[in-house]
XYZ file of C-alpha atoms in Angstrom:
683
model
C -22.338 59.168 -10.295
C -22.525 56.354 -12.850
C -25.894 55.816 -14.494
C -26.577 52.478 -12.770
C -25.413 52.538 -9.174
C -25.991 49.335 -7.172
C -25.565 49.367 -3.397
C -25.193 46.046 -1.600
C -26.128 46.401 2.040
C -27.093 44.729 5.300
C -29.719 45.406 7.940
C -29.395 48.809 9.602
C -26.909 50.136 7.056
C -28.985 53.103 5.883
C -30.619 51.852 2.676
C -33.533 54.288 2.871
C -31.203 57.146 3.881
C -29.053 56.435 0.810
C -32.043 56.318 -1.510
C -33.457 59.600 -0.162
C -30.015 61.238 -0.474
C -29.764 60.226 -4.144
C -33.333 61.359 -4.775
C -32.606 64.820 -3.366
C -29.255 65.023 -5.163
C -31.009 64.478 -8.499
C -33.512 67.238 -7.662
C -30.910 69.727 -6.437
C -28.575 69.176 -9.414
C -31.367 70.046 -11.816
C -32.182 73.569 -12.974
C -35.922 72.819 -12.893
C -37.933 72.579 -9.641
C -40.210 70.096 -11.449
C -37.591 67.351 -11.857
C -39.344 65.304 -9.145
C -41.953 64.457 -11.817
C -39.231 62.628 -13.756
C -38.079 60.478 -10.826
C -39.687 57.115 -10.024
C -38.831 55.635 -6.620
C -40.098 52.086 -6.127
C -40.656 50.376 -2.782
C -42.524 47.211 -1.864
C -45.068 48.295 0.746
C -47.394 51.272 1.026
C -45.967 51.991 4.466
C -42.406 52.161 3.104
C -43.555 54.430 0.257
C -45.224 56.838 2.674
C -42.207 56.825 5.003
C -39.926 57.675 2.085
C -42.163 60.544 0.968
C -42.222 61.892 4.524
C -38.433 61.570 4.772
C -37.887 63.483 1.510
C -40.197 66.323 2.564
C -38.682 66.403 6.060
C -35.140 66.739 4.667
C -36.255 69.545 2.353
C -37.777 71.379 5.333
C -34.549 70.985 7.310
C -32.540 72.488 4.457
C -35.002 75.378 4.293
C -35.316 76.123 8.011
C -32.404 74.491 9.849
C -29.505 73.674 7.535
C -27.088 72.838 10.360
C -29.269 69.965 11.631
C -29.355 68.168 8.275
C -27.144 65.048 8.242
C -27.784 64.656 4.543
C -26.610 68.045 3.290
C -22.835 67.501 3.817
C -23.089 64.309 1.737
C -25.126 65.973 -1.013
C -22.630 68.863 -1.083
C -19.967 66.454 -2.354
C -21.943 66.093 -5.599
C -23.161 69.669 -6.027
C -21.669 73.084 -5.362
C -24.212 75.644 -4.208
C -24.336 78.586 -1.797
C -26.408 78.019 1.371
C -28.892 80.819 0.616
C -29.333 79.600 -2.949
C -29.840 76.095 -1.579
C -32.600 77.290 0.754
C -34.408 79.050 -2.084
C -34.092 76.008 -4.319
C -35.356 73.611 -1.631
C -38.252 75.968 -0.908
C -39.221 76.006 -4.579
C -38.973 72.203 -4.911
C -40.952 71.673 -1.701
C -43.697 74.011 -2.888
C -43.930 72.324 -6.295
C -44.172 68.848 -4.722
C -46.923 69.929 -2.307
C -48.957 71.566 -5.081
C -48.393 68.678 -7.523
C -48.488 65.837 -5.017
C -49.976 63.314 -7.461
C -46.769 63.644 -9.504
C -44.632 62.793 -6.462
C -43.816 59.314 -7.766
C -42.732 57.332 -4.735
C -44.879 54.215 -4.923
C -45.059 50.438 -4.629
C -44.198 48.370 -7.674
C -47.784 47.080 -7.715
C -49.154 50.613 -7.926
C -46.763 51.457 -10.756
C -47.767 48.285 -12.604
C -51.433 49.164 -12.135
C -50.713 52.559 -13.739
C -49.445 50.758 -16.845
C -52.441 48.386 -16.853
C -54.787 51.388 -16.699
C -53.036 52.998 -19.652
C -53.244 49.820 -21.740
C -56.612 48.479 -20.526
C -58.012 48.490 -24.074
C -55.124 46.411 -25.443
C -55.541 44.032 -22.491
C -59.295 43.654 -23.170
C -60.154 45.082 -19.754
C -63.153 47.218 -18.955
C -62.177 50.579 -17.411
C -64.007 49.693 -14.187
C -61.949 46.567 -13.405
C -61.509 45.702 -9.731
C -58.214 44.671 -8.139
C -58.474 41.719 -5.737
C -55.951 41.809 -2.905
C -57.294 38.830 -0.902
C -56.433 36.124 -3.427
C -57.027 33.268 -0.981
C -60.628 34.338 -0.463
C -61.200 34.599 -4.216
C -59.667 31.159 -4.804
C -61.778 29.650 -2.022
C -64.931 31.022 -3.657
C -63.837 29.734 -7.055
C -63.151 26.262 -5.632
C -66.586 26.116 -3.974
C -68.282 27.190 -7.200
C -66.222 24.711 -9.216
C -67.260 21.822 -6.954
C -70.927 22.885 -6.957
C -71.039 23.102 -10.751
C -69.131 19.844 -11.199
C -71.495 17.828 -8.991
C -73.598 16.891 -12.053
C -70.574 15.754 -14.067
C -70.472 11.938 -13.931
C -66.777 11.718 -14.879
C -65.860 14.236 -12.193
C -67.923 12.419 -9.556
C -66.390 9.055 -10.461
C -62.920 10.586 -10.162
C -63.760 11.982 -6.718
C -65.248 8.663 -5.562
C -62.126 6.775 -6.670
C -59.869 9.244 -4.857
C -61.932 9.019 -1.671
C -61.984 5.198 -1.766
C -58.189 5.046 -2.191
C -57.635 7.662 0.513
C -59.824 5.843 3.036
C -57.906 2.597 2.427
C -54.632 4.420 3.112
C -55.926 6.419 6.061
C -55.520 9.755 4.250
C -57.868 12.700 4.730
C -60.430 13.225 1.966
C -61.422 16.888 2.129
C -61.332 17.575 -1.627
C -62.228 21.264 -1.288
C -59.472 21.867 1.258
C -56.888 20.151 -0.950
C -57.913 22.218 -3.962
C -57.517 25.393 -1.904
C -53.936 24.343 -1.178
C -53.154 24.855 -4.872
C -53.077 28.607 -4.303
C -49.459 29.178 -5.341
C -49.744 26.995 -8.428
C -53.018 28.508 -9.605
C -52.274 32.131 -8.738
C -48.517 32.668 -8.922
C -47.749 30.292 -11.797
C -50.743 30.635 -14.097
C -48.560 31.067 -17.170
C -46.863 27.725 -16.469
C -50.002 25.563 -16.149
C -50.118 22.884 -18.830
C -52.655 20.208 -19.634
C -52.084 16.929 -17.795
C -53.879 13.794 -18.955
C -56.004 12.500 -16.064
C -55.435 8.822 -16.901
C -51.673 9.398 -16.905
C -51.821 11.096 -13.495
C -54.123 8.442 -12.048
C -51.721 5.700 -13.136
C -48.852 7.510 -11.392
C -50.991 7.888 -8.273
C -51.837 4.158 -8.244
C -48.157 3.297 -8.674
C -47.219 5.539 -5.742
C -50.013 4.027 -3.643
C -48.701 0.519 -4.311
C -45.155 1.547 -3.342
C -46.447 3.296 -0.240
C -48.388 0.197 0.865
C -45.352 -2.047 0.316
C -43.186 0.389 2.276
C -45.798 0.475 5.053
C -45.486 -3.308 5.481
C -41.678 -3.119 5.452
C -41.682 -0.363 8.110
C -43.963 -2.400 10.391
C -41.599 -5.360 9.952
C -38.572 -3.202 10.886
C -40.316 -1.796 13.971
C -41.148 -5.344 15.090
C -37.496 -6.347 14.655
C -36.345 -3.428 16.835
C -38.988 -4.376 19.398
C -37.666 -7.955 19.434
C -34.161 -6.620 20.108
C -35.532 -4.592 23.028
C -36.934 -7.802 24.519
C -33.841 -9.860 23.654
C -31.478 -7.489 25.490
C -33.938 -6.864 28.349
C -34.102 -3.116 27.764
C -36.538 -1.387 30.135
C -38.638 1.588 29.040
C -37.714 3.527 32.188
C -34.110 3.594 30.949
C -35.208 5.589 27.903
C -35.047 9.406 27.900
C -38.595 10.792 27.835
C -39.920 7.418 26.528
C -38.136 7.977 23.217
C -37.800 4.275 22.531
C -41.514 3.588 22.909
C -42.310 6.564 20.646
C -40.577 4.721 17.827
C -42.373 1.445 18.526
C -45.773 3.136 18.790
C -45.420 4.568 15.279
C -46.929 1.382 13.858
C -50.218 2.189 15.604
C -50.698 5.363 13.548
C -48.057 5.392 10.849
C -50.068 7.640 8.530
C -49.582 10.586 10.937
C -45.771 10.469 11.094
C -44.163 13.726 9.957
C -40.722 14.697 8.716
C -40.022 16.847 11.803
C -40.293 13.780 14.060
C -37.971 11.778 11.784
C -35.324 14.530 11.764
C -35.635 14.983 15.534
C -35.302 11.250 16.146
C -32.213 11.026 13.940
C -30.595 13.798 16.007
C -31.350 11.865 19.228
C -29.607 8.805 17.788
C -26.684 10.895 16.458
C -26.195 12.618 19.821
C -26.660 9.431 21.876
C -29.771 10.807 23.602
C -32.068 7.785 23.453
C -31.164 6.690 26.983
C -30.651 8.435 30.297
C -27.152 9.362 31.449
C -27.886 8.171 34.996
C -27.963 4.423 34.211
C -25.957 1.997 36.319
C -22.893 0.301 34.819
C -24.813 -2.957 34.329
C -27.704 -1.154 32.655
C -25.295 0.803 30.458
C -23.631 -2.428 29.284
C -27.041 -3.792 28.207
C -27.869 -0.540 26.436
C -24.518 -0.441 24.600
C -24.943 -4.027 23.415
C -28.482 -3.255 22.264
C -27.386 -0.090 20.418
C -24.642 -1.935 18.523
C -27.349 -4.127 17.014
C -30.267 -1.683 16.869
C -28.650 1.582 15.694
C -28.180 0.488 12.034
C -31.760 -0.837 12.095
C -33.068 2.477 13.472
C -31.231 4.513 10.820
C -32.591 2.196 8.138
C -36.093 2.586 9.569
C -35.791 6.383 9.592
C -34.705 6.350 5.931
C -37.754 4.259 5.062
C -39.982 6.610 7.068
C -38.682 9.586 5.076
C -39.533 7.815 1.825
C -42.946 6.867 3.227
C -43.691 10.527 4.024
C -42.588 11.555 0.512
C -44.954 9.016 -1.059
C -47.806 10.077 1.209
C -47.391 13.796 0.503
C -47.005 13.163 -3.239
C -50.248 11.181 -3.287
C -52.032 14.049 -1.534
C -50.932 16.416 -4.297
C -52.478 14.267 -6.998
C -55.999 15.088 -5.806
C -55.800 18.758 -6.812
C -53.510 18.114 -9.793
C -56.119 15.833 -11.358
C -58.480 18.795 -11.381
C -56.076 21.693 -11.920
C -56.943 22.294 -15.581
C -60.692 22.466 -14.974
C -60.233 24.651 -11.906
C -57.883 27.007 -13.762
C -60.518 27.414 -16.491
C -63.081 28.274 -13.807
C -60.724 30.916 -12.358
C -60.294 32.563 -15.763
C -64.048 32.474 -16.343
C -64.831 34.103 -12.976
C -62.216 36.834 -13.481
C -63.758 37.703 -16.839
C -67.344 37.562 -15.526
C -66.593 39.759 -12.518
C -64.146 42.073 -14.367
C -61.449 41.575 -11.749
C -57.664 41.299 -11.723
C -55.714 39.482 -9.033
C -52.781 41.505 -7.792
C -50.493 38.626 -8.822
C -51.761 39.015 -12.430
C -50.179 42.460 -12.736
C -46.700 41.584 -13.929
C -47.882 38.862 -16.308
C -50.400 41.264 -17.878
C -47.866 43.983 -18.656
C -44.981 41.680 -19.584
C -45.985 41.420 -23.260
C -46.622 45.174 -23.492
C -43.219 46.073 -22.060
C -41.410 43.523 -24.226
C -43.171 44.622 -27.420
C -43.411 48.401 -26.985
C -40.563 50.938 -26.655
C -40.192 52.380 -23.148
C -40.709 55.901 -24.503
C -44.136 54.925 -25.838
C -45.092 53.371 -22.484
C -44.065 56.550 -20.645
C -46.129 58.581 -23.105
C -49.202 56.424 -22.496
C -48.982 56.609 -18.692
C -48.512 60.370 -18.820
C -45.109 60.427 -17.118
C -41.586 60.204 -18.453
C -39.206 58.786 -15.874
C -35.612 59.771 -16.536
C -34.423 58.433 -13.179
C -35.505 55.164 -11.502
C -34.641 54.251 -7.903
C -35.452 50.784 -6.525
C -35.457 50.011 -2.798
C -35.316 46.486 -1.255
C -34.331 44.985 -4.612
C -34.036 41.503 -3.085
C -37.857 41.420 -2.901
C -38.182 41.931 -6.669
C -39.450 38.853 -8.495
C -37.879 37.792 -11.781
C -40.913 38.913 -13.786
C -41.023 42.304 -12.034
C -37.329 42.832 -12.789
C -37.809 41.871 -16.438
C -40.568 44.482 -16.646
C -38.300 47.180 -15.171
C -35.215 46.435 -17.294
C -36.408 48.201 -20.515
C -37.334 51.326 -18.540
C -33.984 51.482 -16.746
C -32.277 50.875 -20.095
C -34.215 53.818 -21.566
C -33.153 55.980 -18.613
C -29.465 55.080 -19.033
C -29.736 55.782 -22.781
C -30.965 59.298 -22.005
C -28.308 60.054 -19.386
C -30.552 59.395 -16.386
C -29.321 58.269 -12.973
C -30.594 54.944 -11.623
C -30.111 53.456 -8.193
C -30.710 49.930 -6.892
C -30.377 49.145 -3.183
C -30.809 45.725 -1.591
C -29.585 43.008 0.726
C -29.275 39.597 -0.944
C -29.163 37.878 2.466
C -32.780 38.902 3.086
C -33.941 37.191 -0.127
C -33.829 33.852 1.737
C -37.318 34.701 3.011
C -38.606 34.620 -0.616
C -41.081 37.422 0.093
C -42.967 38.178 -3.124
C -40.891 35.537 -4.952
C -37.752 37.641 -4.499
C -34.646 36.154 -6.123
C -31.210 36.802 -4.595
C -29.360 35.518 -7.651
C -30.560 38.241 -10.020
C -29.249 40.824 -7.521
C -25.875 39.062 -7.324
C -25.690 38.846 -11.143
C -25.997 42.612 -11.760
C -25.120 44.125 -14.191
C -25.481 40.789 -16.006
C -29.026 39.736 -16.916
C -28.769 35.945 -17.435
C -32.478 35.251 -16.851
C -33.565 37.618 -19.648
C -34.116 36.121 -23.113
C -33.020 39.231 -25.033
C -30.229 40.000 -22.560
C -27.664 41.145 -25.166
C -29.907 44.072 -26.102
C -29.671 45.478 -22.561
C -26.481 44.126 -20.944
C -23.982 46.244 -22.891
C -25.445 49.512 -21.636
C -26.002 48.134 -18.124
C -22.339 47.145 -17.895
C -21.183 50.483 -19.325
C -23.151 52.493 -16.746
C -22.583 50.121 -13.808
C -21.008 51.125 -10.506
C -21.082 49.044 -7.336
C -21.043 50.322 -3.773
C -21.289 48.816 -0.304
C -23.126 50.207 2.721
C -20.926 48.626 5.367
C -21.703 50.659 8.512
C -24.500 49.523 10.811
C -26.154 52.602 12.293
C -28.802 50.713 14.243
C -27.293 47.949 16.385
C -24.857 47.869 19.294
C -21.243 46.720 19.021
C -21.815 43.268 20.537
C -24.690 42.497 18.176
C -22.697 43.559 15.107
C -19.608 41.589 16.171
C -21.763 38.519 16.774
C -23.361 38.796 13.318
C -19.975 39.346 11.687
C -18.689 36.144 13.305
C -21.756 34.165 12.192
C -21.634 35.403 8.581
C -17.893 34.799 8.397
C -18.396 31.211 9.569
C -21.248 30.640 7.101
C -18.912 31.346 4.190
C -16.579 28.552 5.318
C -19.393 26.032 5.813
C -20.793 26.192 2.286
C -18.945 25.161 -0.849
C -21.632 26.619 -3.132
C -20.294 29.733 -4.870
C -23.524 31.742 -4.857
C -23.870 31.275 -1.073
C -20.349 32.650 -0.645
C -21.230 35.517 -2.976
C -24.286 36.412 -0.890
C -22.169 36.693 2.267
C -19.189 38.351 0.568
C -18.370 41.658 2.273
C -21.149 41.140 4.813
C -18.875 42.290 7.653
C -20.231 45.516 9.135
C -18.550 48.439 10.865
C -20.010 49.880 14.067
C -21.309 53.363 14.711
C -22.962 53.224 18.126
C -20.654 53.465 21.139
C -22.811 51.465 23.576
C -21.716 47.857 23.807
C -24.949 45.875 24.248
C -24.831 42.105 24.733
C -25.530 38.785 23.038
C -26.364 35.696 25.089
C -26.726 32.306 23.382
C -28.358 29.516 25.385
C -28.859 25.810 24.747
C -30.704 24.545 27.777
C -33.488 22.216 28.845
C -35.262 24.516 31.300
C -38.914 25.284 30.640
C -39.807 28.208 28.398
C -41.735 29.815 31.260
C -38.725 29.666 33.621
C -36.350 30.934 30.923
C -38.573 33.905 30.073
C -39.127 34.721 33.733
C -35.417 34.834 34.596
C -34.356 36.577 31.363
C -37.008 39.288 31.467
C -36.475 39.871 35.195
C -32.733 40.407 34.686
C -33.440 42.960 31.932
C -36.024 44.836 34.010
C -33.713 44.802 37.045
C -31.043 46.827 35.212
C -33.497 49.595 34.360
C -35.201 48.693 31.096
C -38.984 48.726 30.692
C -41.179 46.033 29.129
C -41.596 48.170 26.005
C -37.811 47.975 25.443
C -37.979 44.183 25.032
C -38.738 42.391 21.754
C -39.032 38.627 21.331
C -38.438 37.416 17.767
C -39.909 34.061 16.755
C -39.580 31.606 13.866
C -43.248 30.622 13.582
C -46.741 31.429 14.835
C -46.613 28.211 16.851
C -43.540 29.492 18.733
C -45.282 32.824 19.254
C -48.300 31.102 20.741
C -46.141 29.155 23.208
C -44.365 32.342 24.270
C -47.643 34.269 24.557
C -49.088 31.522 26.768
C -45.973 31.546 28.969
C -46.142 35.352 29.299
C -49.826 35.109 30.205
C -49.045 32.613 32.956
C -46.326 34.948 34.248
C -48.807 37.841 34.102
C -46.354 39.890 32.020
C -47.663 42.584 29.643
C -47.030 42.104 25.923
C -48.434 42.868 22.516
C -47.891 41.118 19.193
C -49.490 41.002 15.787
C -50.653 37.429 16.300
C -51.672 38.016 19.897
C -54.579 40.190 18.761
C -55.995 37.541 16.411
C -58.613 35.209 17.829
C -57.130 32.070 16.251
C -53.820 32.292 18.129
C -55.350 32.457 21.597
C -55.556 29.533 24.005
C -59.128 30.594 24.769
C -60.154 30.070 21.144
C -58.526 26.626 20.939
C -60.126 25.610 24.240
C -63.650 26.584 23.174
C -63.233 25.286 19.622
C -62.040 21.830 20.669
C -64.515 21.812 23.561
C -67.470 22.427 21.260
C -66.115 19.916 18.735
C -65.742 17.254 21.431
C -69.194 17.925 22.868
C -70.705 17.677 19.380
C -68.762 14.737 17.914
C -67.205 12.947 20.901
C -63.746 12.812 19.263
C -60.984 11.586 21.593
C -58.421 13.769 19.791
C -60.516 16.855 20.516
C -60.914 15.754 24.134
C -57.111 15.583 24.498
C -56.704 19.040 22.967
C -59.543 20.347 25.116
C -57.757 19.097 28.258
C -54.421 20.475 27.078
C -55.697 24.009 26.454
C -57.680 23.962 29.687
C -54.488 23.137 31.596
C -52.565 25.870 29.764
C -55.248 28.444 30.518
C -55.532 27.491 34.184
C -51.754 27.219 34.572
C -52.029 23.850 36.306
C -53.656 20.450 35.949
C -57.235 21.592 35.553
C -59.390 20.379 38.430
C -62.465 19.759 36.305
C -60.744 17.992 33.399
C -61.668 14.517 34.669
C -65.247 15.513 35.358
C -65.724 16.326 31.665
C -65.831 12.595 31.010
C -68.785 12.330 33.373
C -70.775 15.200 31.931
C -74.459 14.618 31.185
C -74.330 14.663 27.382
C -78.057 13.997 27.116
C -78.668 17.302 28.921
C -76.152 19.122 26.695
C -77.807 17.777 23.549
C -81.236 18.783 24.796
C -80.144 22.441 24.777
C -80.811 24.714 21.837
C -77.678 25.583 19.876
C -77.506 29.155 21.137
C -77.444 27.910 24.785
C -74.741 25.268 24.320
C -71.785 27.670 24.438
C -73.250 29.341 27.536
C -73.364 25.916 29.178
C -69.671 25.225 28.403
C -68.565 28.667 29.630
C -70.522 28.181 32.844
C -69.302 24.627 33.363
C -65.653 25.671 32.957
C -66.166 28.788 35.073
C -64.429 30.934 32.456
C -64.196 34.703 32.642
C -66.679 35.886 29.997
C -65.168 39.392 30.157
C -61.884 38.037 28.776
C -61.306 39.715 25.384
C -60.841 36.446 23.496
C -63.734 34.629 25.147
C -65.966 37.642 24.561
C -64.889 37.697 20.901
C -65.556 33.961 20.459
C -68.946 34.406 22.126
C -69.723 37.288 19.764
C -68.772 35.240 16.682
C -70.852 32.318 17.939
C -73.857 34.644 18.328
C -73.372 36.138 14.849
C -73.137 32.788 13.068
C -75.355 30.482 15.139
C -78.036 32.928 16.285
C -78.108 35.698 13.669
C -77.160 33.707 10.543
C -78.849 30.465 11.727
C -75.722 28.345 11.170
C -75.664 24.894 12.735
C -72.853 24.376 15.250
C -71.265 21.940 12.787
C -71.193 24.583 10.066
C -69.989 27.210 12.547
C -67.041 24.988 13.509
C -66.161 24.506 9.825
C -66.166 28.263 9.184
C -64.695 29.727 12.376
C -61.335 27.878 12.172
C -60.260 29.887 9.114
C -62.272 33.023 9.912
C -60.632 33.353 13.338
C -57.268 33.976 11.638
C -58.686 37.253 10.291
C -60.589 38.381 13.403
C -58.593 40.776 15.580
C -59.338 41.279 19.235
C -58.807 44.562 21.059
C -56.446 43.045 23.594
C -55.233 45.355 26.378
C -52.054 43.259 26.676
């Protein structure tokens, strides 16, 4: 094996199997049973690290007790020549040494490895030995923002800045929750701390005013364009009932609440115009003639309007960003101060902290300080490695190659599109080149000399139909994109099949309701002998998951999902949250949402939705806070034994009764807290 082996793979192609095989090959080729101490295997989750450890120990046990059942041994035998009895004795010795020196069994996450280096160099990093690692960075940032605002409330310049922002925002109809907007800076403040520079507030305020002026001018132009389209509707006697799902009136009604328009609506509307779906297909010939004449005039106007709406949204979202950016320097200083005061490190600080050490110290010295010398480094799921993490690993892999060590990198560039942990597909595609590294020449020569590339092209997991479908999709993708790096990512993505069962792929584009689609699809699967536990529904977003969960609830079908056990994602939570908010503030928006979730929960037009308008609010307001939720539950005749309702009730009791929160404060807190509260749901 070359000293830097890179395997490019796809889902189900045996990445972990390959890594474990190489790990064991290194151990079995060595004369010493302690070689495992010299091997570092890096994964990206604790679960994956534990699974890999278990897999290594399991394979060793198979080679000791049941050689014939080991799928790995025939492959390892290609690299080493050893008698079966000698192999058993060697595996037994290695297994024993690992068990009795388990802390030296170095299969770990990259964060844990980085923390090991930070521990070893804590003095150089000016850290106290008792530093605490913060995993929940959002919670820490939220606390820092609150403290920053509290401490800045006596600063006249700060207050004047806030007042000016609020005044401008009110004029433009924008929301003015300063604290919430500052919390949205999480990625800038936490993941890009080294890139934060000082921005002059006057300069930023001038840009914001300029954008506001352009946005206001564009607002007036958009209203004018909508009025022109409306005039054309009247001129050509176009009736609303001719429009598909009132799509024409949706465009006209934008002028009533333009500030709420979003990019998804604009894209969706453009597709309706492109696909000629603004009007019904069932129109009479006379009606169709009127519509065609109208569209000849109106279509260019609609496209022009949609372009202006896109620009309007860009201006609006840019203006929102200026609120936190005006304060980013002061807030960043507060973050640094709190981290020093509390002797804490954010997990995202790790790679920045050790970057200077690794770049300025020889790898051998670093290994000496951490108490381990790694002659072999194996990296799993390389596509999840951030640029900074990779730069920190390069000198160590270079040291390993220099000393004749074997290094393995396994990954799937296609999966880097998810950008988990700031993973970068390009650095995987570039190997053995290191274009993002400043001192690349120092390392590239040896990387290229030791480089060998392999492909894991057999899918061991999926059925033939699924693999053939994916192959067709990936093949088509390469022809659709002219960008070279996209083609590179999908190069050799075609997979071979292993399983003999055929399976099936069914692609549907239909307008039937989600409930009806799920009912017929799941029934057909169950009818051929599968059980509910054999079925998985993959989703694109939590919103999609919530819709599916609600449909499954209405069908009374059993399911479990990660989101389904969190309070926030339940219809019951949304119903009670918006109900309480409406009862407290009388907001029409909350009333609409209250009605909507009540209908979803009841599975029909809720019989008591109209009566809510006639409720005796004076009686409700006369109740003590801890009785108000009881009143709503009773009024709606909800099942208080329901897991989600019981959980909401419990949270209400804890905050309003035990902690003496007002209902207003409870509603502010519970929206975010509910995303962390899991419910023991029997579904």
